[in-house]
Coordinates of C-alpha atoms in Angstrom, one line a residue:
X1 CA -4.0 -2.7 0.9
X2 CA -3.2 0.7 -0.6
X3 CA -3.7 2.5 2.7
X4 CA -3.0 1.8 6.4
X5 CA -6.3 0.9 8.0
X6 CA -4.6 0.7 11.3
X7 CA -5.5 1.8 14.8
X8 CA -6.1 5.5 14.6
X9 CA -3.7 8.2 15.5
X10 CA -5.8 8.7 18.6
X11 CA -9.3 7.3 19.1
X12 CA -10.8 10.7 19.4
X13 CA -11.8 13.0 16.6
X14 CA -12.1 16.6 15.6
X15 CA -11.9 18.7 12.5
X16 CA -8.8 19.9 10.6
X17 CA -8.0 23.6 10.7
X18 CA -7.9 25.0 7.2
X19 CA -4.8 27.1 7.8
X20 CA -1.7 25.0 8.3
X21 CA 1.8 26.0 9.3
X22 CA 4.5 26.2 6.7
X23 CA 8.2 25.7 6.7
X24 CA 10.4 23.1 8.5
X25 CA 13.3 24.5 10.4
X26 CA 16.5 25.3 8.7
X27 CA 16.5 24.6 5.0
X28 CA 20.1 23.4 4.9
X29 CA 20.6 22.5 8.6
X30 CA 22.1 19.6 10.3
X31 CA 21.1 18.0 13.5
X32 CA 22.4 19.8 16.5
X33 CA 21.2 17.5 19.3
X34 CA 22.1 19.9 22.1
X35 CA 19.0 19.6 24.2
X36 CA 17.8 17.1 26.8
X37 CA 16.7 13.6 25.7
X38 CA 12.9 13.0 25.7
X39 CA 11.0 9.9 26.8
X40 CA 7.8 9.2 24.9
X41 CA 5.2 6.5 25.4
X42 CA 2.6 5.1 23.1
X43 CA 0.2 2.1 23.6
X44 CA 0.6 0.5 20.2
X45 CA 3.7 -1.1 18.8
X46 CA 6.3 -0.6 16.1
X47 CA 5.8 -3.7 14.0
X48 CA 8.9 -3.4 11.8
X49 CA 12.3 -1.7 11.7
X50 CA 12.7 -2.6 8.0
X51 CA 11.0 -0.2 5.6
X52 CA 10.3 -3.0 3.1
X53 CA 8.0 -4.5 5.7
X54 CA 6.4 -1.9 8.0
X55 CA 3.1 -0.4 6.9
X56 CA 1.6 0.6 10.2
X57 CA 1.6 4.0 12.0
X58 CA 4.1 2.9 14.7
X59 CA 6.7 1.6 12.1
X60 CA 6.3 4.7 10.0
X61 CA 7.0 6.8 13.1
X62 CA 10.4 5.0 13.2
X63 CA 11.0 5.3 9.5
X64 CA 10.3 9.0 9.3
X65 CA 12.9 9.7 11.9
X66 CA 15.6 7.2 11.1
X67 CA 15.5 7.1 7.3
X68 CA 15.6 9.8 4.7
X69 CA 13.3 10.0 1.7
X70 CA 14.0 12.0 -1.5
X71 CA 11.2 14.3 -0.5
X72 CA 9.5 15.0 2.9
X73 CA 6.5 16.9 4.3
X74 CA 7.6 20.0 6.2
X75 CA 5.6 20.7 9.4
X76 CA 2.0 21.7 8.6
X77 CA 2.4 21.2 4.9
X78 CA 0.6 18.9 2.4
X79 CA 3.0 19.5 -0.5
X80 CA 6.3 17.5 -0.4
X81 CA 9.6 19.3 -0.5
X82 CA 13.2 18.1 -1.2
X83 CA 14.9 16.3 1.6
X84 CA 17.7 13.9 0.4
X85 CA 17.1 15.3 -3.0
X86 CA 18.4 18.6 -4.2
X87 CA 15.4 18.9 -6.5
X88 CA 12.8 16.6 -8.1
X89 CA 10.4 17.1 -11.0
X90 CA 8.5 15.4 -13.7
X91 CA 10.5 15.6 -16.9
X92 CA 7.6 15.0 -19.2
X93 CA 4.1 16.4 -19.7
X94 CA 2.4 13.1 -19.0
X95 CA 3.6 12.7 -15.4
X96 CA 5.3 9.4 -16.3
X97 CA 9.0 10.2 -15.8
X98 CA 10.1 11.6 -12.4
X99 CA 13.7 12.7 -12.0
X100 CA 15.6 13.6 -8.8
X101 CA 19.1 14.9 -8.2
X102 CA 20.6 14.0 -4.8
X103 CA 22.2 16.5 -2.5
X104 CA 26.0 16.2 -2.2
X105 CA 27.7 14.6 0.8
X106 CA 24.8 12.4 2.0
X107 CA 25.8 9.7 4.5
X108 CA 24.2 6.9 6.3
X109 CA 24.5 6.7 10.1
X110 CA 27.4 4.1 9.8
X111 CA 29.4 6.5 7.6
X112 CA 28.7 4.9 4.2
X113 CA 28.0 7.4 1.4
X114 CA 24.4 7.6 0.0
X115 CA 24.2 7.6 -3.8
X116 CA 21.6 7.0 -6.5
X117 CA 22.5 3.3 -6.2
X118 CA 21.0 3.2 -2.7
X119 CA 17.8 4.8 -3.9
X120 CA 17.3 2.4 -6.7
X121 CA 18.2 -0.5 -4.5
X122 CA 15.7 0.6 -1.9
X123 CA 12.8 0.7 -4.3
X124 CA 13.8 -2.4 -6.2
X125 CA 14.2 -4.3 -3.0
X126 CA 10.9 -3.3 -1.6
X127 CA 9.1 -4.3 -4.8
X128 CA 10.9 -7.6 -5.1
X129 CA 10.3 -8.6 -1.5
X130 CA 6.7 -7.5 -1.9
X131 CA 6.0 -8.2 1.8
X132 CA 2.3 -8.5 2.5
X133 CA 2.8 -6.3 5.5
X134 CA 4.8 -3.8 3.6
X135 CA 4.3 -0.7 1.4
X136 CA 5.0 -2.2 -2.0
X137 CA 1.3 -2.0 -2.8
X138 CA 1.6 1.8 -2.9
X139 CA 3.6 1.6 -6.1
X140 CA 1.6 -0.2 -8.8
X141 CA 2.4 2.5 -11.3
X142 CA 6.2 2.2 -10.9
X143 CA 7.8 0.4 -13.8
X144 CA 11.5 0.8 -13.2
X145 CA 14.2 3.0 -11.5
X146 CA 17.2 4.1 -13.5
X147 CA 20.5 5.8 -12.3
X148 CA 22.2 7.7 -15.1
X149 CA 24.9 8.7 -12.6
X150 CA 25.7 8.6 -8.9
X151 CA 23.5 11.7 -8.1
X152 CA 20.6 11.2 -10.5
X153 CA 17.6 8.9 -10.0
X154 CA 14.9 8.5 -12.7
X155 CA 11.6 6.8 -12.0
X156 CA 9.7 5.6 -15.0
X157 CA 6.0 4.9 -14.5
X158 CA 3.6 2.6 -16.3
X159 CA 0.8 5.2 -16.3
X160 CA 0.5 8.8 -15.3
X161 CA 0.7 9.3 -11.5
X162 CA 1.0 12.9 -10.3
X163 CA 0.8 11.7 -6.7
X164 CA 4.1 9.8 -7.1
X165 CA 6.0 12.6 -5.3
X166 CA 3.8 12.4 -2.3
X167 CA 4.2 8.6 -2.2
X168 CA 8.0 8.7 -2.2
X169 CA 7.9 11.5 0.5
X170 CA 6.1 9.0 2.9
X171 CA 7.6 6.3 5.0
X172 CA 7.4 4.1 1.9
X173 CA 10.2 6.1 0.3
X174 CA 12.7 5.3 3.0
X175 CA 16.3 4.9 1.6
X176 CA 18.4 2.1 3.0
X177 CA 22.1 1.3 2.6
X178 CA 22.6 -1.3 -0.1
X179 CA 25.6 -2.7 1.8
X180 CA 23.6 -3.4 4.9
X181 CA 20.4 -4.9 3.5
X182 CA 19.6 -8.1 1.7
X183 CA 18.1 -7.5 -1.7
X184 CA 16.0 -10.6 -1.4
X185 CA 14.9 -10.7 2.2
X186 CA 14.0 -8.7 5.3
X187 CA 16.2 -7.8 8.2
X188 CA 15.5 -9.9 11.3
X189 CA 17.9 -8.3 13.8
X190 CA 15.7 -5.3 14.8
X191 CA 18.4 -2.9 13.6
X192 CA 18.2 -0.1 11.1
X193 CA 20.7 1.9 9.1
X194 CA 19.4 5.1 7.6
X195 CA 20.5 8.6 6.9
X196 CA 17.8 10.5 8.7
X197 CA 18.0 12.9 11.7
X198 CA 18.2 10.0 14.2
X199 CA 19.8 6.6 14.4
X200 CA 18.3 3.6 16.2
X201 CA 20.6 2.6 19.0
X202 CA 18.5 -0.3 20.4
X203 CA 15.1 -1.9 19.9
X204 CA 13.3 -4.5 21.9
X205 CA 9.7 -5.3 23.0
X206 CA 9.7 -2.7 25.7
X207 CA 11.4 0.3 24.1
X208 CA 13.4 1.8 21.2
X209 CA 16.2 4.2 21.9
X210 CA 17.2 6.9 19.3
X211 CA 20.1 9.3 19.3
X212 CA 20.9 12.2 17.0
X213 CA 22.7 11.1 13.8
X214 CA 25.8 13.3 13.5
X215 CA 26.2 12.3 9.8
X216 CA 22.7 13.6 8.8
X217 CA 22.6 16.3 6.1
X218 CA 19.1 17.5 5.4
X219 CA 16.5 20.2 6.1
X220 CA 15.9 19.9 9.9
X221 CA 17.8 20.4 13.1
X222 CA 17.2 18.4 16.2
X223 CA 16.1 20.3 19.3
X224 CA 17.0 17.3 21.6
X225 CA 19.9 14.9 22.1
X226 CA 17.7 11.8 21.7
X227 CA 14.4 10.1 22.1
X228 CA 13.4 7.0 24.0
X229 CA 10.2 5.4 22.8
X230 CA 8.5 3.2 25.4
X231 CA 5.8 0.7 24.3
X232 CA 2.8 0.0 26.4
X233 CA 1.3 -2.7 24.1
X234 CA -2.3 -1.5 24.2
X235 CA -2.4 -0.9 28.0
X236 CA -3.9 2.6 28.0
X237 CA -4.2 2.7 31.8
X238 CA -0.5 2.1 32.2
X239 CA 0.3 4.7 29.6
X240 CA -1.8 7.3 31.4
X241 CA -0.3 6.4 34.8
X242 CA 3.3 6.6 33.5
X243 CA 2.6 10.1 32.3
X244 CA 1.1 11.2 35.5
X245 CA 3.9 9.6 37.6
X246 CA 6.5 11.3 35.4
X247 CA 8.0 8.0 34.1
X248 CA 7.5 9.4 30.6
X249 CA 7.6 13.0 29.3
X250 CA 4.8 12.6 26.8
X251 CA 2.1 10.2 25.6
X252 CA 1.2 9.8 22.0
X253 CA -1.3 7.3 20.5
X254 CA -3.6 5.3 22.6
X255 CA -5.2 7.5 25.3
X256 CA -9.0 7.3 25.2
X257 CA -11.3 10.2 24.7
X258 CA -12.2 10.2 28.4
X259 CA -8.4 10.2 29.3
X260 CA -7.8 13.2 27.0
X261 CA -10.9 15.1 28.2
X262 CA -10.1 14.4 31.9
X263 CA -6.4 15.4 31.5
X264 CA -7.4 18.6 29.6
X265 CA -9.7 19.6 32.5
X266 CA -7.0 18.8 35.1
X267 CA -3.8 19.7 33.3
X268 CA -2.9 22.5 35.7
X269 CA -3.1 20.2 38.8
X270 CA -1.6 17.2 37.1
X271 CA 1.3 19.1 35.6
X272 CA 0.5 18.1 32.0
X273 CA -0.6 19.8 28.9
X274 CA -2.9 18.4 26.2
X275 CA -1.7 19.4 22.7
X276 CA -4.1 19.3 19.8
X277 CA -3.0 18.8 16.2
X278 CA -4.6 18.3 12.9
X279 CA -5.2 14.9 11.2
X280 CA -6.6 13.5 8.0
X281 CA -7.7 10.2 9.6
X282 CA -11.3 9.2 8.8
X283 CA -13.9 6.6 9.7
X284 CA -16.7 5.3 7.6
X285 CA -19.5 2.9 7.7
X286 CA -19.1 0.6 4.7
X287 CA -22.0 -1.1 2.8
X288 CA -21.7 -4.4 1.1
X289 CA -23.4 -3.7 -2.2
X290 CA -24.3 -7.4 -2.7
X291 CA -26.0 -7.8 0.7
X292 CA -29.7 -8.5 0.5
X293 CA -30.5 -5.7 2.9
X294 CA -27.6 -3.1 2.8
X295 CA -27.4 -3.6 -0.9
X296 CA -30.7 -1.7 -1.3
X297 CA -30.2 2.0 -2.0
X298 CA -33.3 2.9 0.0
X299 CA -31.9 1.3 3.1
X300 CA -28.6 3.1 2.8
X301 CA -30.4 6.4 2.2
X302 CA -32.6 5.9 5.2
X303 CA -29.4 5.3 7.3
X304 CA -27.8 8.5 5.9
X305 CA -30.9 10.5 6.9
X306 CA -30.9 9.0 10.4
X307 CA -27.3 9.0 11.6
X308 CA -26.7 11.8 14.0
X309 CA -23.0 12.6 13.8
X310 CA -23.2 15.5 16.3
X311 CA -24.7 13.2 18.9
X312 CA -21.9 10.6 18.4
X313 CA -19.3 13.4 18.8
X314 CA -21.0 14.6 22.0
X315 CA -21.9 11.4 23.7
X316 CA -19.2 8.9 22.5
X317 CA -16.3 11.2 21.9
X318 CA -17.1 13.8 24.6
X319 CA -17.1 16.8 22.4
X320 CA -13.6 16.2 21.0
X321 CA -14.9 15.4 17.4
X322 CA -16.0 16.9 14.2
X323 CA -18.5 15.1 11.9
X324 CA -17.3 14.2 8.5
X325 CA -19.6 14.8 5.5
X326 CA -17.5 13.6 2.6
X327 CA -15.0 10.9 1.8
X328 CA -12.2 13.5 1.4
X329 CA -11.5 15.1 4.8
X330 CA -11.4 18.8 5.6
X331 CA -8.0 20.3 5.1
X332 CA -7.2 18.1 2.0
X333 CA -7.5 19.9 -1.3
X334 CA -10.6 18.8 -3.2
X335 CA -12.8 18.3 0.0
X336 CA -16.5 19.1 -0.3
X337 CA -19.5 18.5 1.8
X338 CA -21.5 16.2 -0.5
X339 CA -23.2 14.2 2.3
X340 CA -24.2 17.4 4.2
X341 CA -25.6 18.8 1.0
X342 CA -27.5 15.6 0.1
X343 CA -28.7 14.4 3.5
X344 CA -28.4 17.3 5.8
X345 CA -26.9 17.6 9.3
X346 CA -30.0 16.9 11.4
X347 CA -31.7 13.5 11.3
X348 CA -35.0 13.3 9.5
X349 CA -37.3 10.4 10.2
X350 CA -39.7 11.6 7.5
X351 CA -37.0 11.6 4.8
X352 CA -35.7 8.2 5.9
X353 CA -39.2 6.7 5.8
X354 CA -39.8 8.2 2.4
X355 CA -36.6 6.6 1.1
X356 CA -37.7 3.2 2.4
X357 CA -41.2 3.5 0.9
X358 CA -39.7 4.5 -2.5
X359 CA -37.7 1.2 -2.3
X360 CA -40.9 -0.7 -1.5
X361 CA -39.8 -1.4 2.1
X362 CA -42.7 -1.2 4.6
X363 CA -41.7 -3.2 7.7
X364 CA -38.8 -2.6 10.0
X365 CA -35.4 -3.1 8.5
X366 CA -33.5 -5.8 10.3
X367 CA -29.8 -5.0 10.3
X368 CA -26.5 -6.0 12.0
X369 CA -23.7 -3.4 12.3
X370 CA -20.4 -5.2 12.4
X371 CA -17.5 -3.8 14.6
X372 CA -14.1 -4.8 15.8
X373 CA -13.2 -3.8 19.3
X374 CA -9.8 -2.0 19.2
X375 CA -8.4 -1.7 15.7
X376 CA -10.0 1.6 15.0
X377 CA -9.9 2.8 18.6
X378 CA -11.4 1.7 21.9
X379 CA -14.7 3.6 21.4
X380 CA -15.6 1.8 18.2
X381 CA -18.0 -0.7 19.7
X382 CA -19.7 2.0 21.7
X383 CA -20.0 4.2 18.6
X384 CA -21.6 1.4 16.6
X385 CA -24.1 0.7 19.4
X386 CA -25.0 4.4 19.5
X387 CA -25.6 4.3 15.7
X388 CA -27.8 1.3 16.1
X389 CA -29.7 3.1 18.9
X390 CA -30.3 6.1 16.6
X391 CA -31.6 3.8 13.8
X392 CA -33.9 1.9 16.2
X393 CA -35.2 5.1 17.8
X394 CA -36.7 6.1 14.5
X395 CA -39.0 3.0 14.6
X396 CA -37.8 2.2 11.0
X397 CA -35.0 -0.2 11.9
X398 CA -34.3 -3.2 14.2
X399 CA -30.5 -3.0 14.3
X400 CA -28.0 -4.7 16.6
X401 CA -24.2 -4.7 16.8
X402 CA -21.7 -7.6 16.8
X403 CA -18.0 -7.2 17.4
X404 CA -15.4 -9.7 16.4
X405 CA -11.5 -9.8 16.6
X406 CA -9.8 -8.0 13.8
X407 CA -8.3 -11.1 12.1
X408 CA -11.8 -12.7 11.9
X409 CA -13.3 -9.4 10.9
X410 CA -11.1 -9.0 7.8
X411 CA -11.7 -12.7 6.7
X412 CA -15.4 -12.3 7.0
X413 CA -15.4 -9.0 5.1
X414 CA -13.4 -10.7 2.3
X415 CA -16.1 -13.5 2.2
X416 CA -18.9 -10.9 2.0
X417 CA -20.5 -12.0 5.2
X418 CA -21.2 -8.5 6.6
X419 CA -23.8 -6.1 5.2
X420 CA -22.6 -3.0 7.2
X421 CA -19.2 -2.7 8.8
X422 CA -16.8 0.0 10.0
X423 CA -13.4 1.0 8.6
X424 CA -10.9 3.5 9.9
X425 CA -8.3 5.1 7.6
X426 CA -4.9 6.7 8.2
X427 CA -3.6 8.2 5.0
X428 CA -0.2 7.4 3.5
X429 CA 0.0 10.9 2.1
X430 CA -2.2 14.0 2.3
X431 CA -3.7 14.0 -1.2
X432 CA -7.4 13.5 -2.2
X433 CA -6.2 10.5 -4.3
X434 CA -5.4 8.6 -1.2
X435 CA -9.0 8.8 0.0
X436 CA -10.5 7.9 -3.4
X437 CA -8.5 5.5 -5.5
X438 CA -8.1 2.9 -2.8
X439 CA -11.8 3.1 -1.9
X440 CA -13.4 3.2 -5.3
X441 CA -10.8 2.2 -7.9
X442 CA -10.2 -1.2 -9.4
X443 CA -10.1 -3.9 -6.7
X444 CA -10.9 -1.4 -4.0
X445 CA -9.7 -2.3 -0.5
X446 CA -13.0 -1.9 1.2
X447 CA -14.2 -5.3 -0.1
X448 CA -17.8 -4.0 -0.6
X449 CA -18.3 -4.9 -4.3
X450 CA -18.8 -1.3 -5.4
X451 CA -17.9 0.0 -8.8
X452 CA -18.7 3.0 -10.9
X453 CA -17.5 3.3 -14.4
X454 CA -17.3 7.1 -14.4
X455 CA -15.1 7.0 -11.2
X456 CA -12.8 4.2 -12.4
X457 CA -12.7 5.0 -16.1
X458 CA -12.6 8.8 -16.1
X459 CA -12.3 10.6 -12.8
X460 CA -9.5 8.6 -11.1
X461 CA -7.3 8.3 -14.2
X462 CA -7.8 12.0 -15.0
X463 CA -6.9 13.2 -11.4
X464 CA -3.9 10.9 -11.3
X465 CA -2.5 12.5 -14.5
X466 CA -3.0 16.1 -13.3
X467 CA 0.4 17.4 -12.0
X468 CA -1.4 20.6 -10.9
X469 CA -3.2 19.2 -7.9
X470 CA -5.4 22.3 -7.5
X471 CA -6.8 21.6 -10.9
X472 CA -8.3 18.3 -9.7
X473 CA -10.8 19.9 -7.4
X474 CA -13.7 19.8 -10.0
X475 CA -13.2 16.1 -10.7
X476 CA -12.8 15.2 -7.1
X477 CA -16.0 17.1 -6.4
X478 CA -17.8 15.1 -9.0
X479 CA -16.5 11.9 -7.5
X480 CA -17.6 12.8 -4.0
X481 CA -21.1 13.7 -5.3
X482 CA -21.4 10.3 -7.1
X483 CA -20.5 8.6 -3.8
X484 CA -23.0 10.6 -1.9
X485 CA -25.7 9.6 -4.4
X486 CA -24.8 5.9 -4.6
X487 CA -23.8 5.5 -0.9
X488 CA -21.2 2.7 -0.9
X489 CA -19.9 4.2 2.3
X490 CA -21.2 6.7 4.9
X491 CA -18.5 9.0 6.3
X492 CA -18.8 9.4 10.1
X493 CA -15.9 11.4 11.6
X494 CA -12.5 12.9 11.0
X495 CA -9.8 12.6 13.6
X496 CA -7.7 15.2 15.3
X497 CA -4.4 14.1 16.8
X498 CA -3.7 14.5 20.4
X499 CA -0.6 14.2 22.5
X500 CA -0.2 14.9 26.2
X501 CA 3.1 16.2 27.6
X502 CA 4.4 17.0 31.1
X503 CA 5.2 20.6 31.8
X504 CA 8.5 21.7 30.2
X505 CA 8.1 19.6 27.0
X506 CA 7.8 21.7 23.8
X507 CA 7.3 21.3 20.1
X508 CA 4.4 18.9 20.0
X509 CA 2.3 21.2 17.9
X510 CA 4.8 20.7 15.1
X511 CA 4.5 16.9 15.3
X512 CA 0.7 16.6 14.7
X513 CA -0.6 17.4 11.3
X514 CA -2.3 16.0 8.2
X515 CA 1.0 14.5 6.9
X516 CA 0.9 12.0 9.8
X517 CA 4.7 12.5 10.3
X518 CA 5.7 12.6 14.0
X519 CA 8.9 14.7 14.0
X520 CA 11.2 13.7 16.9
X521 CA 13.5 16.7 16.0
X522 CA 10.8 19.2 17.0
X523 CA 10.7 18.0 20.6
X524 CA 12.6 19.8 23.4
X525 CA 12.6 19.6 27.2
X526 CA 13.6 22.2 29.7

């Protein structure tokens, strides 16, 4: 998969603010690590400590703090900036040759020097291992990596890819020590050697312990002396109790909408603060274009006219959500409101009925909405039942909901057994390309048999080749309008990240933004 369709950042949603913070601490700082250590809990797991394997939000949380990438996303920003690199740029007009020069004096946490050899090794290794649970799939355009000298790295691409800088700024661009990693296989000792702001001291099924890396040379300065990450393995009740009892300083990922809403109302008495941040996570209903029912455009249009996003936000997500009216979320350059413009915000039974009549459908539409209980948040089943209720209340549908475990869910989608199903999406990098090419490009990851020659033949290649990302807005607008007309998916909501901290914990607002980078170094505790 070209994106992480994992459990969401938090299973509650809200809109992105259009104005984002800029900057990321000291531009030439080193980690100070003078503050208190911080204990953090989350209900999902870190599935890998090796960057060639991990492709889930928990693993990338580790990667973004333990490893450096050539570029990184400063807090609140959607444009990557130099991190391990002194500077990077395309050295041709076609966005096919990308050159980076490393900063001097870079070291791994074990004292080994970091050179261009390590950068090349990291990318070559990831692509050679090509782990099914890893990020190699993000780099189909990468042809080869060259190192003219110890400080210079040259990426040669197969086709133009102006989003390449954003890809290498993500967890997928993590640089490993070539002396410490096998070129042909993954680490199995749960250890990590990186050059990022933190080093991994220990890792087991219950917790990961991080301390400040004194050898780090980069753009940020740690405001704490270390972080302990405790795993609650999906037990949201235990996570909430640990926070209220003071066993952890903050909770991130996994609290339910009702938990967040309840804690927000009671934060003064409980001694906790609910911190809101932006996110580019989205959720869609996906239509199998070959299904005998959902494959009919009239049925899909009727559903688009009937789904009441505002009611879902109010009743399922307790007012913590913002409806999504396009495939590119708000806050990402290129976003428009194609579905709002085409189908409106208020449900219309008359327009839905007209769409069905135009398709020659006169009786009630029998339909099953397929869900999976936890992968996209604990409210997913409830949400799908609410959507079925909205369809049925119109008198035009006879819809029900079935929920199956995720492993079976993915197998059935691949076999084309579902007509309508749900998908949640956490982006790899905050660019419109990451919400379009994986969905509607060749061999799209939705598995819904949708294709459009204008999208695949013109719009996606043209936007991929445009190094000025602001200049892609018109093409992305056309793409979103086509999707709204042809309806292979129906956008439902856009997430907002939440974390809950005990009094005296600061900096969380700098850890929750559209880049999906959770920055340990911004946390402090009095």
